[in-house]
Coordinates of C-alpha atoms and ligand atoms in Angstrom, one line a residue:
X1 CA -160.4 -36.0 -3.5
X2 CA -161.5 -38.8 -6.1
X3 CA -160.3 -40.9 -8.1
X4 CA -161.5 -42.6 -11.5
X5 CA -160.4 -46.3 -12.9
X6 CA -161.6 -48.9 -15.3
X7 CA -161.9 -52.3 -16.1
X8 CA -163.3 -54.8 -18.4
X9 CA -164.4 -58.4 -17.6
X10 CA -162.2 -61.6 -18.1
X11 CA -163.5 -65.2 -19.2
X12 CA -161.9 -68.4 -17.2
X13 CA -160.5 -70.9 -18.8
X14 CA -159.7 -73.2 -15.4
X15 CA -162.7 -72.0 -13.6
X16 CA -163.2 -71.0 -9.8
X17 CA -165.8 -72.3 -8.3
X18 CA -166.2 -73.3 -4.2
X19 CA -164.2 -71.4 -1.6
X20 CA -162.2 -72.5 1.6
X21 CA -163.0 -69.2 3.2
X22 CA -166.4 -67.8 2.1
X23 CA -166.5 -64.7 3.8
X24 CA -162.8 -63.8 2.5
X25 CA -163.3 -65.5 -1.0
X26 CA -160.3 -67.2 -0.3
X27 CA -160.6 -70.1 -3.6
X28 CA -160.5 -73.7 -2.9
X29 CA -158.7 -74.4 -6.2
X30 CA -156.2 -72.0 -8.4
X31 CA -157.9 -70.6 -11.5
X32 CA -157.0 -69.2 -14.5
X33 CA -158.8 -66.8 -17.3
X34 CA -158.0 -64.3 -20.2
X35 CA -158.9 -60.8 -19.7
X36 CA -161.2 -59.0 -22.0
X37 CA -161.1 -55.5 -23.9
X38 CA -164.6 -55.0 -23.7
X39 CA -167.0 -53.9 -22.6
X40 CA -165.7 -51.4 -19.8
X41 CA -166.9 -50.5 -16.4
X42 CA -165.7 -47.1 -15.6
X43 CA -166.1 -46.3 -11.8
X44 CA -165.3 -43.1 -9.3
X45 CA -164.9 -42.5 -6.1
X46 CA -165.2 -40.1 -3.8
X47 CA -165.0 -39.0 0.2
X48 CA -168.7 -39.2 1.1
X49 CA -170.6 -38.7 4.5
X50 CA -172.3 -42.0 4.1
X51 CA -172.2 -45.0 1.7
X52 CA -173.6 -43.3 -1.8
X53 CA -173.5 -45.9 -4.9
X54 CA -174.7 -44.6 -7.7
X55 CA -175.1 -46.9 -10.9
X56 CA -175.6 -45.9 -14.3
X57 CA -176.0 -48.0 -17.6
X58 CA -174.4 -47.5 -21.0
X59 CA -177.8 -45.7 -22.2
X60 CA -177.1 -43.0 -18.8
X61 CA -180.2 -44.7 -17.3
X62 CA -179.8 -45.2 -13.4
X63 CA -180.2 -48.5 -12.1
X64 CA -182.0 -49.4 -8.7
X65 CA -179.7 -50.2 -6.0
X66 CA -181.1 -53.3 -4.3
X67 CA -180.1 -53.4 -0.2
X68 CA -178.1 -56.5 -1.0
X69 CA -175.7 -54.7 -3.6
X70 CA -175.4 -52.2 -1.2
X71 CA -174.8 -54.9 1.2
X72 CA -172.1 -56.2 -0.9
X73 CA -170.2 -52.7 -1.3
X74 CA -170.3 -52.1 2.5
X75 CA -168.7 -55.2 3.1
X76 CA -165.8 -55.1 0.4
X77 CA -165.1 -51.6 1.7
X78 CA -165.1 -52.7 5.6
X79 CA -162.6 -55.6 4.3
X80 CA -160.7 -53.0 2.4
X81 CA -160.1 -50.9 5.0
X82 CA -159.2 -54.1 7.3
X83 CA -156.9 -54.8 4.5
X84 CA -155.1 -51.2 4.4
X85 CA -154.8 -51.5 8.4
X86 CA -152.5 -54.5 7.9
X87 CA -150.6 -53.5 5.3
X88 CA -149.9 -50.8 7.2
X89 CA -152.0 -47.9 5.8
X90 CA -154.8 -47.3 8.3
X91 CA -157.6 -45.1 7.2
X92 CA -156.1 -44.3 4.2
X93 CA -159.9 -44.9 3.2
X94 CA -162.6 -43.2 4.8
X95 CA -165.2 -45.1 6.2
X96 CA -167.9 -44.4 3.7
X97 CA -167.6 -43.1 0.2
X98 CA -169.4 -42.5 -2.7
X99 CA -169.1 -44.7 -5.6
X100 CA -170.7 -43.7 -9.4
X101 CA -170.1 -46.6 -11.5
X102 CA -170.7 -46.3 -15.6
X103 CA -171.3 -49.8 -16.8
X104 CA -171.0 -50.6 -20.7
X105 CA -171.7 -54.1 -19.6
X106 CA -175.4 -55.0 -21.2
X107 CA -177.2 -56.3 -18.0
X108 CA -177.8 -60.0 -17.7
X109 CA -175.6 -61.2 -20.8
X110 CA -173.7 -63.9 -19.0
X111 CA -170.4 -61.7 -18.7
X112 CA -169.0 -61.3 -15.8
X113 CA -170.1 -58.0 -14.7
X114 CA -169.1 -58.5 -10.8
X115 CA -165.6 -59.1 -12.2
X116 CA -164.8 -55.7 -14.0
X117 CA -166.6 -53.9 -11.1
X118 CA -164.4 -55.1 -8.6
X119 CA -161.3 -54.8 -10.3
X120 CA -162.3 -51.5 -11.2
X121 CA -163.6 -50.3 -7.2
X122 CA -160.2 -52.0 -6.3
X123 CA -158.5 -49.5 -8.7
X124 CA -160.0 -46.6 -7.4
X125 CA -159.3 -47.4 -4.0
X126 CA -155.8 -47.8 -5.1
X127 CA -155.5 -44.3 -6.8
X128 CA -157.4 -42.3 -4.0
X129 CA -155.1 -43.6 -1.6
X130 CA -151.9 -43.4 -3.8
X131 CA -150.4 -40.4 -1.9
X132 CA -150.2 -42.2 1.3
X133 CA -149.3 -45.8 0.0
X134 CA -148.6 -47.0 -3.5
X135 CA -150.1 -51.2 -3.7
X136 CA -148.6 -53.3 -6.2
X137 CA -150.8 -54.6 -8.7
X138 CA -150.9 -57.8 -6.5
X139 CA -151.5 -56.3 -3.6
X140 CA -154.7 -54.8 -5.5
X141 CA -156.2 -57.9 -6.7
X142 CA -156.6 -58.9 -3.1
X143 CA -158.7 -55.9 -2.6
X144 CA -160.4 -56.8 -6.3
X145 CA -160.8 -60.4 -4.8
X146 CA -162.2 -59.1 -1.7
X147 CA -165.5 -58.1 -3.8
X148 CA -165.7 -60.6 -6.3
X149 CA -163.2 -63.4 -6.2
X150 CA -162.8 -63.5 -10.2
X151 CA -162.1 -59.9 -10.4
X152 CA -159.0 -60.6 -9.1
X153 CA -158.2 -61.3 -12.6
X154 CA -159.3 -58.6 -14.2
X155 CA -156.4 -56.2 -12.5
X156 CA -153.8 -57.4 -15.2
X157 CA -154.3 -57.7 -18.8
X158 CA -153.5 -60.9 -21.0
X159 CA -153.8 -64.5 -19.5
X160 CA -153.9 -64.4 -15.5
X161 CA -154.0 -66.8 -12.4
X162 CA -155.8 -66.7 -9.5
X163 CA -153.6 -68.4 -7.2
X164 CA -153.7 -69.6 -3.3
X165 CA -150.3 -68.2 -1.3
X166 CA -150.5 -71.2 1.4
X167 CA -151.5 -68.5 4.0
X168 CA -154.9 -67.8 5.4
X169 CA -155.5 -64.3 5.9
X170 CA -156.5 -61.6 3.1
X171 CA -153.6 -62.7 1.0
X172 CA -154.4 -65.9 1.2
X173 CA -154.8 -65.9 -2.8
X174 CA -153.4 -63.6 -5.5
X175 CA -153.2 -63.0 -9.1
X176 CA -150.7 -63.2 -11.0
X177 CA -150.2 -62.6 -14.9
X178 CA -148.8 -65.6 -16.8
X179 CA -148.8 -63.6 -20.3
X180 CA -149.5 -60.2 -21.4
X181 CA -151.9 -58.9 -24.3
X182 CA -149.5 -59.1 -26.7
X183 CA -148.3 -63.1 -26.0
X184 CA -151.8 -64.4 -27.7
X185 CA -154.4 -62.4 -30.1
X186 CA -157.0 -64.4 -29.0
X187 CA -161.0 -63.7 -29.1
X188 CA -164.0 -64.2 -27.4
X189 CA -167.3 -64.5 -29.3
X190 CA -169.9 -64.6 -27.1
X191 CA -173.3 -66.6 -27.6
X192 CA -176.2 -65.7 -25.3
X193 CA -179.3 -67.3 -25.5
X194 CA -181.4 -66.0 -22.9
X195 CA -181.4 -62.7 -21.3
X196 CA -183.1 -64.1 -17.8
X197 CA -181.3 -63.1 -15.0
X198 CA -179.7 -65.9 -12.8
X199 CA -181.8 -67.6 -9.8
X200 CA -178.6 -68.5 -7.8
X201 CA -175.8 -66.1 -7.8
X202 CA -172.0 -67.0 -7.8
X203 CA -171.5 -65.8 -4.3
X204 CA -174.3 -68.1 -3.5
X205 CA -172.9 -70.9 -5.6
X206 CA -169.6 -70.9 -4.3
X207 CA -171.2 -71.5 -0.8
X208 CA -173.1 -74.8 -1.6
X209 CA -169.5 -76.2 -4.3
X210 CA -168.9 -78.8 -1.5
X211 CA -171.9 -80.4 -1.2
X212 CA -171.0 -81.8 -4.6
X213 CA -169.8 -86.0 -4.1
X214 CA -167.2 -84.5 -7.0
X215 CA -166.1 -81.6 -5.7
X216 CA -162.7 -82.7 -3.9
X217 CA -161.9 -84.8 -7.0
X218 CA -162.0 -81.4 -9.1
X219 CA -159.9 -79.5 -6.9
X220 CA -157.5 -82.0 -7.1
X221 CA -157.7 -82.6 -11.2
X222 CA -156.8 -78.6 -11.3
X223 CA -154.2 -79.1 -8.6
X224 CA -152.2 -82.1 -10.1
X225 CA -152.4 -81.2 -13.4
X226 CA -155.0 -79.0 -15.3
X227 CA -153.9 -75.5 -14.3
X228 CA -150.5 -76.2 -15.0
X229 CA -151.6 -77.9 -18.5
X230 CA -153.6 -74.9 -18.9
X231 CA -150.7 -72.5 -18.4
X232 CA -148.0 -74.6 -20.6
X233 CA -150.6 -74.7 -23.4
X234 CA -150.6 -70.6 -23.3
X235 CA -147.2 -70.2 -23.2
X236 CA -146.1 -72.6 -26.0
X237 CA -149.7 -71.0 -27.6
X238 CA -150.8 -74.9 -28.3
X239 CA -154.5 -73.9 -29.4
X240 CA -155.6 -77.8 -29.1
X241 CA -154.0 -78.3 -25.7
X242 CA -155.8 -75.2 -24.2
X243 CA -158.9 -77.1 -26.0
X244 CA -158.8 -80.0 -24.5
X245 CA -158.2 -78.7 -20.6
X246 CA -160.7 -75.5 -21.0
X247 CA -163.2 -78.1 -22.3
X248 CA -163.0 -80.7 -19.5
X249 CA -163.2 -78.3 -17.1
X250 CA -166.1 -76.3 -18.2
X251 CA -167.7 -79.3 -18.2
X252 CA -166.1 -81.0 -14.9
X253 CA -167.7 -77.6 -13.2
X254 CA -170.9 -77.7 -14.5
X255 CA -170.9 -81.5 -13.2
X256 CA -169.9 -80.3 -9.7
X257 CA -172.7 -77.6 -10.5
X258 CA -175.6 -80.1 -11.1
X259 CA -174.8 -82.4 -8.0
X260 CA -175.0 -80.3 -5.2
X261 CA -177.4 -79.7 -3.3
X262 CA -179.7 -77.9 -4.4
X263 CA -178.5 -78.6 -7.8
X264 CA -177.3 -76.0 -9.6
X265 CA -178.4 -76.2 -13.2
X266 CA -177.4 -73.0 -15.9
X267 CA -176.9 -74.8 -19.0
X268 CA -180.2 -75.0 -20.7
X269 CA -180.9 -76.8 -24.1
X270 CA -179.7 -73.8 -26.2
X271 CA -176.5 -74.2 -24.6
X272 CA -176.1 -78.5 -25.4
X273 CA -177.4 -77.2 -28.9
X274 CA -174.8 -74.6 -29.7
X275 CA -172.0 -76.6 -28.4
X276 CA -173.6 -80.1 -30.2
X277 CA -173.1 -77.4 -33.6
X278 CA -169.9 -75.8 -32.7
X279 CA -168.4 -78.8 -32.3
X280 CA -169.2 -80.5 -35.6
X281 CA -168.0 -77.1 -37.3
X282 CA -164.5 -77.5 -35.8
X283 CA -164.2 -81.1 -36.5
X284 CA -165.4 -80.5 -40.3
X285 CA -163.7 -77.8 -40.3
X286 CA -160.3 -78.5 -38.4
X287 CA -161.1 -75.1 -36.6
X288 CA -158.8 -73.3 -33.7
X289 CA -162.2 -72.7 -31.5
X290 CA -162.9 -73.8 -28.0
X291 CA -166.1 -72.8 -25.7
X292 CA -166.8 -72.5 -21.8
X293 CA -169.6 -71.8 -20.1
X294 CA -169.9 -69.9 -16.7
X295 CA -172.7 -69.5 -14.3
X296 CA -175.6 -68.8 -16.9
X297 CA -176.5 -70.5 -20.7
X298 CA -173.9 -68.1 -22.3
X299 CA -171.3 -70.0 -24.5
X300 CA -168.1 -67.9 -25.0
X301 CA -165.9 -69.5 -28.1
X302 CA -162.3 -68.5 -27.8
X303 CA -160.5 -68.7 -30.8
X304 CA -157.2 -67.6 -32.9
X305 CA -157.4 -64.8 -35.1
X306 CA -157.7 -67.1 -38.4
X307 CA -160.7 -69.0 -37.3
X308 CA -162.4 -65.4 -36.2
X309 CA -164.7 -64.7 -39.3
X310 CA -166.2 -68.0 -39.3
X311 CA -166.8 -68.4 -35.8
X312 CA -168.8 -64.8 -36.1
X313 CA -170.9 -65.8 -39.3
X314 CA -171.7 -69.3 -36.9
X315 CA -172.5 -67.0 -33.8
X316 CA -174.9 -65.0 -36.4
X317 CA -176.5 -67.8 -37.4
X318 CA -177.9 -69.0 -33.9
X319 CA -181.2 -68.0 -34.3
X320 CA -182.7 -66.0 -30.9
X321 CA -179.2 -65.0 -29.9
X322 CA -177.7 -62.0 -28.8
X323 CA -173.7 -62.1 -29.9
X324 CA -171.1 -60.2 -28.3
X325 CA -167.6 -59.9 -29.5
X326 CA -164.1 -59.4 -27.5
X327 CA -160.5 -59.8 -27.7
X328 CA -157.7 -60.3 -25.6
X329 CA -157.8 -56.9 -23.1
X330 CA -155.4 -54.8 -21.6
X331 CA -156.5 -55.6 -17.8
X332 CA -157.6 -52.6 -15.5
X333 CA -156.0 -48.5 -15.0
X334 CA -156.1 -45.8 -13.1
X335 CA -157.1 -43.3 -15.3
X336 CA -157.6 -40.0 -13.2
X337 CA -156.7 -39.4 -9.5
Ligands
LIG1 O1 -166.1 -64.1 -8.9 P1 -167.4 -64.8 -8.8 O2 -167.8 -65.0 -7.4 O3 -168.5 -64.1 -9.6 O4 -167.2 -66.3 -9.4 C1 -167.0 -66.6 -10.7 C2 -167.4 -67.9 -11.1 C3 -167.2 -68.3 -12.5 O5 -167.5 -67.3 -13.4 C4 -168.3 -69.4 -12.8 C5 -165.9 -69.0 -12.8 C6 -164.7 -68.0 -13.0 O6 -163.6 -68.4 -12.6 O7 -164.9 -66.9 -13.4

């Protein structure tokens, strides 16, 4: 018995940042991001005696399994199978399985990797279990959350919400999609100056959001208005409207980011450069470009399909930087089972 899925990353445009539940990932604040058609994460799994992940990169190299990635998958499938109990499907998964995940995500880039592997696990789970209980693709992205709380996201193509239910359990907070692929051709053109891994992880990050003096004020910006800014800009496809609230809140997280404690800083003078630049280029130019940075020096610009070639030629001419392009994706599938 196995089963195959696969997934892809997504980029926030109303960012998620601090939990109310930690160990649940339960979001203090809704969020909302577009899902990417590139690069994929394709992962199987499989009854196994024991826990067996095995991880392999788009060149077939294996890559180590540290004790707390391992960590990490024992836990999402322990909440899984919690999960499963109360939706009434008890050991529909086994206790331990093996897992072989095939990443086309270059490591360290800045894009969410934890989110496509999630989504994609969550998947899998789904179609291995899919004779005893079909999930809706709701009901998956709580497993996806589970994992990684922005790989919710990822289980539905075009522009998707992260949203809290009012309830506290494991459905506490659910995606939902606000507009499919076909809505928006929007892109992603990625910027990323540094290949250094991250000191401080998301999970870890999320943990320490409200120390932050502006933390409260944030989740209530995206409560009484940004989100819902954010989502009427998408559906009327108001390019300088989605501008204006992705911007502010990039920034607004990145504030709560660099006043906690410890202080979280990933935006490094490369980043304040490139966004200085981009910035003048739209405004000379009258350009349909915004960026947004998440937990690392990466700038993604999201723009329409008219504005792509010259937002290319500008990520090509950032000297030292490795540029990635992406598009509006699809979301995650089952793709054997
Ligand atoms: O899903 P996590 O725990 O990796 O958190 C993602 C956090 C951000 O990328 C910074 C924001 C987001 O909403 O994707």
């Amino acid at each position: 018995m196995s089963a195959t899925a696969i997934s892809t990353p997504n980029i926030a445009l109303i960012k998620y940042w601090g939990n109310r539940s930690n160990e649940l990932r339960l979001p203090a604040a809704d969020s909302l991001s577009m899902t990417l058609n590139t690069p994929t994460v394709e992962i199987t799994v499989d009854y196994a005696e024991d826990l067996i992940i095995r991880s392999y990169e788009s060149d077939g190299a294996e890559r180590e399994m540290t004790e707390k990635h391992m960590a990490r998958f024992a836990k999402h499938l322990e909440l899984t199978r919690q999960y499963l109990t109360q939706i009434g499907a008890e050991d529909a998964i086994p206790a331990s399985v093996q897992l072989t995940i095939r990443s086309g995500i270059p490591p360290g880039v800045g894009l969410a990797s934890s989110a496509a592997v999630f989504s994609a696990v969550a998947k899998a789970y789904v179609g291995l279990i899919a004779s005893s209980i079909i999930l809706t693709d709701e009901q998956t992205s709580v497993i996806a959350r589970l994992g990684s709380g922005s790989a919710a996201r990822s289980i539905f193509g075009g522009f998707v919400t992260l949203e809290n239910t009012g309830r506290n359990g494991m459905d506490g907070a659910v995606a939902k999609q606000v507009a499919s692929e076909d809505h928006w051709l929007l892109h992603d053109i990625v910027i990323i100056p540094s290949y250094d891994e991250k000191k401080v992880g998301s999970t870890e990050g999320h943990a320490i959001a409200q120390t932050s003096p502006h933390f409260m004020e944030r989740i209530e910006a995206i409560g009484s208005y940004r989100q819902k800014d954010c989502i009427d800009a998408i559906l009327a496809k108001d390019f300088e409207k989605l501008q204006k609230v992705a911007e502010e809140d990039s920034l607004n997280m990145h504030h709560v980011m660099e006043t906690s404690s410890p202080p979280l800083q990933y935006l490094t003078q490369d980043t304040h450069r490139i966004v200085d630049a981009v910035t003048r280029l739209r405004e000379e130019g009258h350009l349909p470009v915004l960026y947004t940075m998440d937990a690392g020096p990466t700038v993604h610009l999201l723009c329409t399909d008219e504005a792509r070639m010259q937002i290319v030629d500008f990520a090509h001419a950032q000297e030292g930087c490795t540029i990635f392009e992406a598009s509006v994706g699809s979301g995650s599938k089952i793709i054997q089972k």
